[in-house]
Amino acid sequence: MDIEKQLIKLLINKPNSKDILLLAAKLERLSNFVISKDIENLKGIWELRWSSSNSPLLNYSPIIDNLQILYPMKLNGMNLLKPRGLRAIVGAGIIAKLEPINDIRIGVKFTHAGLIGPKIGLNKLKALTEIKKEQKGWLDITYLSYKIRICRGDKGTLFILKKREDEKLFKRFDDFIDNF
């Protein structure tokens, strides 16, 4: 079994395994990601499956979807915590503008944060406020395939995300983000 398949299997079946970090490091060494040629492959919905952070907001939960939705060609992104199983843009969200910095680094500037409710009639309930004090960071994409993304944040956190195929949810994100 190849390294990526082993890692995905561990993320799903044994999410606390110490081997996750070892396999992620092996994949990072094999990486040939370059933003200029691979930026379109970042597009989509990415589910956080593992993180080196101690923060509960930056870790996998079996009852909450911890998603990062990226549309890098439009320089848009959103982190979304939502109830698992709901196929809507509903939950707590942070909207970000993205900017490639170098071959592997993407700058992130958070612009709005708050609660996003369901659509009622023609209106979507939302309590998102503009972030007044500049909140910026960056992510180094250290491995990318069509199934998995490994990245390291500006505070040293390692993130492992699994690609989720959900065109309907992505379309809802694209429609929603156009209002910002």
Coordinates of C-alpha atoms in Angstrom, one line a residue:
M1 CA 0.0 0.0 0.0
D2 CA 1.4 3.4 -0.9
I3 CA 2.1 6.1 1.7
E4 CA -0.9 8.3 0.9
K5 CA -3.3 5.4 1.1
Q6 CA -1.8 4.4 4.5
L7 CA -2.2 7.9 5.8
I8 CA -5.8 8.2 4.7
K9 CA -6.6 4.8 6.3
L10 CA -5.1 5.9 9.6
L11 CA -6.9 9.3 9.5
I12 CA -10.2 7.5 9.1
N13 CA -9.6 4.4 11.3
K14 CA -7.0 5.5 13.9
P15 CA -7.0 9.3 14.0
N16 CA -4.8 9.4 17.1
S17 CA -2.1 7.2 15.7
K18 CA 1.5 8.4 16.2
D19 CA 2.2 7.0 12.7
I20 CA 0.2 9.9 11.1
L21 CA 3.0 12.4 11.7
L22 CA 5.6 10.0 10.3
L23 CA 3.6 9.3 7.1
A24 CA 2.9 13.0 6.6
A25 CA 6.6 13.8 6.9
K26 CA 7.3 11.1 4.2
L27 CA 4.8 12.6 1.9
E28 CA 6.1 16.1 2.4
R29 CA 9.6 14.9 1.3
L30 CA 8.0 13.5 -1.9
S31 CA 6.1 16.7 -2.7
N32 CA 6.6 18.6 -5.9
F33 CA 3.9 21.2 -5.3
V34 CA 4.3 24.6 -6.9
I35 CA 1.6 27.2 -6.7
S36 CA 2.0 28.5 -10.2
K37 CA 1.3 25.1 -11.7
D38 CA -0.9 23.5 -9.0
I39 CA -3.1 26.3 -7.8
E40 CA -6.3 24.9 -9.5
N41 CA -5.8 21.7 -7.5
L42 CA -6.3 23.6 -4.3
K43 CA -9.9 24.5 -5.3
G44 CA -12.6 22.7 -3.4
I45 CA -13.7 21.6 0.0
W46 CA -11.1 20.3 2.4
E47 CA -12.0 18.6 5.6
L48 CA -9.6 18.9 8.5
R49 CA -8.7 15.3 9.6
W50 CA -5.7 16.0 11.8
S51 CA -3.8 18.9 13.3
S52 CA -0.8 19.2 15.6
S53 CA -2.7 22.0 17.4
N54 CA -4.1 21.6 20.9
S55 CA -7.1 23.9 20.1
P56 CA -10.4 22.0 19.8
L57 CA -11.3 24.3 16.9
L58 CA -8.3 23.1 14.9
N59 CA -8.9 19.4 15.3
Y60 CA -11.1 16.7 13.8
S61 CA -14.5 16.0 15.4
P62 CA -16.9 13.1 14.5
I63 CA -19.9 15.5 15.0
I64 CA -18.7 18.7 13.5
D65 CA -17.4 19.3 9.9
N66 CA -14.3 21.4 10.1
L67 CA -14.0 22.6 6.6
Q68 CA -11.7 24.8 4.6
I69 CA -13.3 25.9 1.3
L70 CA -10.9 27.4 -1.2
Y71 CA -11.3 29.1 -4.5
P72 CA -7.8 30.3 -5.1
M73 CA -8.3 31.5 -8.7
K74 CA -10.8 34.0 -7.2
L75 CA -8.5 34.5 -4.1
N76 CA -11.3 33.5 -1.8
G77 CA -11.4 31.1 1.1
M78 CA -13.5 30.2 4.2
N79 CA -13.0 28.2 7.3
L80 CA -16.4 26.7 8.3
L81 CA -17.4 24.8 11.4
K82 CA -20.8 23.2 10.8
P83 CA -23.0 20.3 12.0
R84 CA -21.9 17.1 10.2
G85 CA -24.2 15.9 7.5
L86 CA -25.7 19.3 6.7
R87 CA -25.0 20.2 3.0
A88 CA -25.3 23.9 3.5
I89 CA -23.2 26.9 4.3
V90 CA -24.4 27.0 7.9
G91 CA -22.3 27.4 11.1
A92 CA -19.4 29.5 12.4
G93 CA -17.3 30.9 9.6
I94 CA -14.3 33.0 8.9
I95 CA -13.9 34.5 5.4
A96 CA -10.4 35.1 4.0
K97 CA -8.7 36.6 1.0
L98 CA -5.9 34.6 -0.4
E99 CA -2.6 35.7 -2.0
P100 CA 0.1 33.5 -3.3
I101 CA 3.5 34.7 -1.8
N102 CA 6.0 32.2 -3.3
D103 CA 6.1 28.7 -4.7
I104 CA 4.5 27.0 -1.7
R105 CA 3.2 29.8 0.5
I106 CA -0.3 31.4 0.4
G107 CA -1.0 34.5 2.4
V108 CA -4.3 34.6 4.3
K109 CA -6.1 37.8 5.4
F110 CA -9.2 37.2 7.4
T111 CA -11.9 39.7 6.6
H112 CA -15.2 38.6 8.2
A113 CA -16.2 36.3 11.0
G114 CA -19.4 35.1 12.7
L115 CA -22.4 32.9 12.3
I116 CA -24.0 31.9 9.0
G117 CA -27.6 30.7 9.1
P118 CA -29.8 28.9 6.7
K119 CA -31.4 30.5 3.7
I120 CA -35.0 31.6 4.4
G121 CA -36.8 32.7 1.3
L122 CA -34.4 34.8 -0.7
N123 CA -32.3 35.8 2.2
K124 CA -29.5 34.0 4.0
L125 CA -29.3 34.6 7.7
K126 CA -25.9 35.8 8.7
A127 CA -24.2 37.6 11.5
L128 CA -20.8 38.1 10.0
T129 CA -18.8 41.2 11.1
E130 CA -15.9 42.8 9.4
I131 CA -12.7 42.1 11.2
K132 CA -11.4 45.6 12.1
K133 CA -7.9 44.7 13.4
E134 CA -5.9 43.1 10.7
Q135 CA -5.7 39.3 11.1
K136 CA -3.1 37.8 8.7
G137 CA -1.2 34.6 8.4
W138 CA 0.1 32.1 5.8
L139 CA 0.1 28.5 4.9
D140 CA 2.9 26.5 3.3
I141 CA 1.4 23.8 1.1
T142 CA 3.9 21.0 1.8
Y143 CA 2.0 18.2 -0.1
L144 CA -1.0 18.1 -2.4
S145 CA -2.8 15.4 -4.3
Y146 CA -6.4 15.0 -5.5
K147 CA -7.2 13.3 -2.2
I148 CA -5.1 15.0 0.5
R149 CA -3.4 18.2 1.4
I150 CA -0.7 18.7 4.0
C151 CA 0.2 22.2 5.1
R152 CA 2.0 24.1 7.8
G153 CA 0.8 27.4 9.2
D154 CA 2.7 30.5 10.3
K155 CA 2.5 29.4 13.9
G156 CA 4.1 26.0 13.2
T157 CA 0.9 23.9 13.2
L158 CA 0.8 21.0 10.8
F159 CA -2.6 20.4 9.2
I160 CA -3.8 17.3 7.2
L161 CA -6.9 17.8 5.2
K162 CA -8.9 15.3 3.0
K163 CA -10.6 16.5 -0.1
R164 CA -14.3 16.2 -0.1
E165 CA -16.2 15.9 -3.4
D166 CA -19.4 18.0 -3.0
E167 CA -20.0 20.3 -6.0
K168 CA -23.4 21.4 -4.6
L169 CA -21.8 22.7 -1.4
F170 CA -19.0 24.3 -3.3
K171 CA -21.5 26.1 -5.6
R172 CA -23.3 27.4 -2.4
F173 CA -19.9 28.7 -1.1
D174 CA -19.2 30.4 -4.5
D175 CA -22.6 32.1 -4.5
F176 CA -22.2 33.1 -0.8
I177 CA -18.7 34.5 -1.0
D178 CA -19.6 36.8 -4.0
N179 CA -21.4 39.0 -1.4
F180 CA -18.0 39.9 0.2

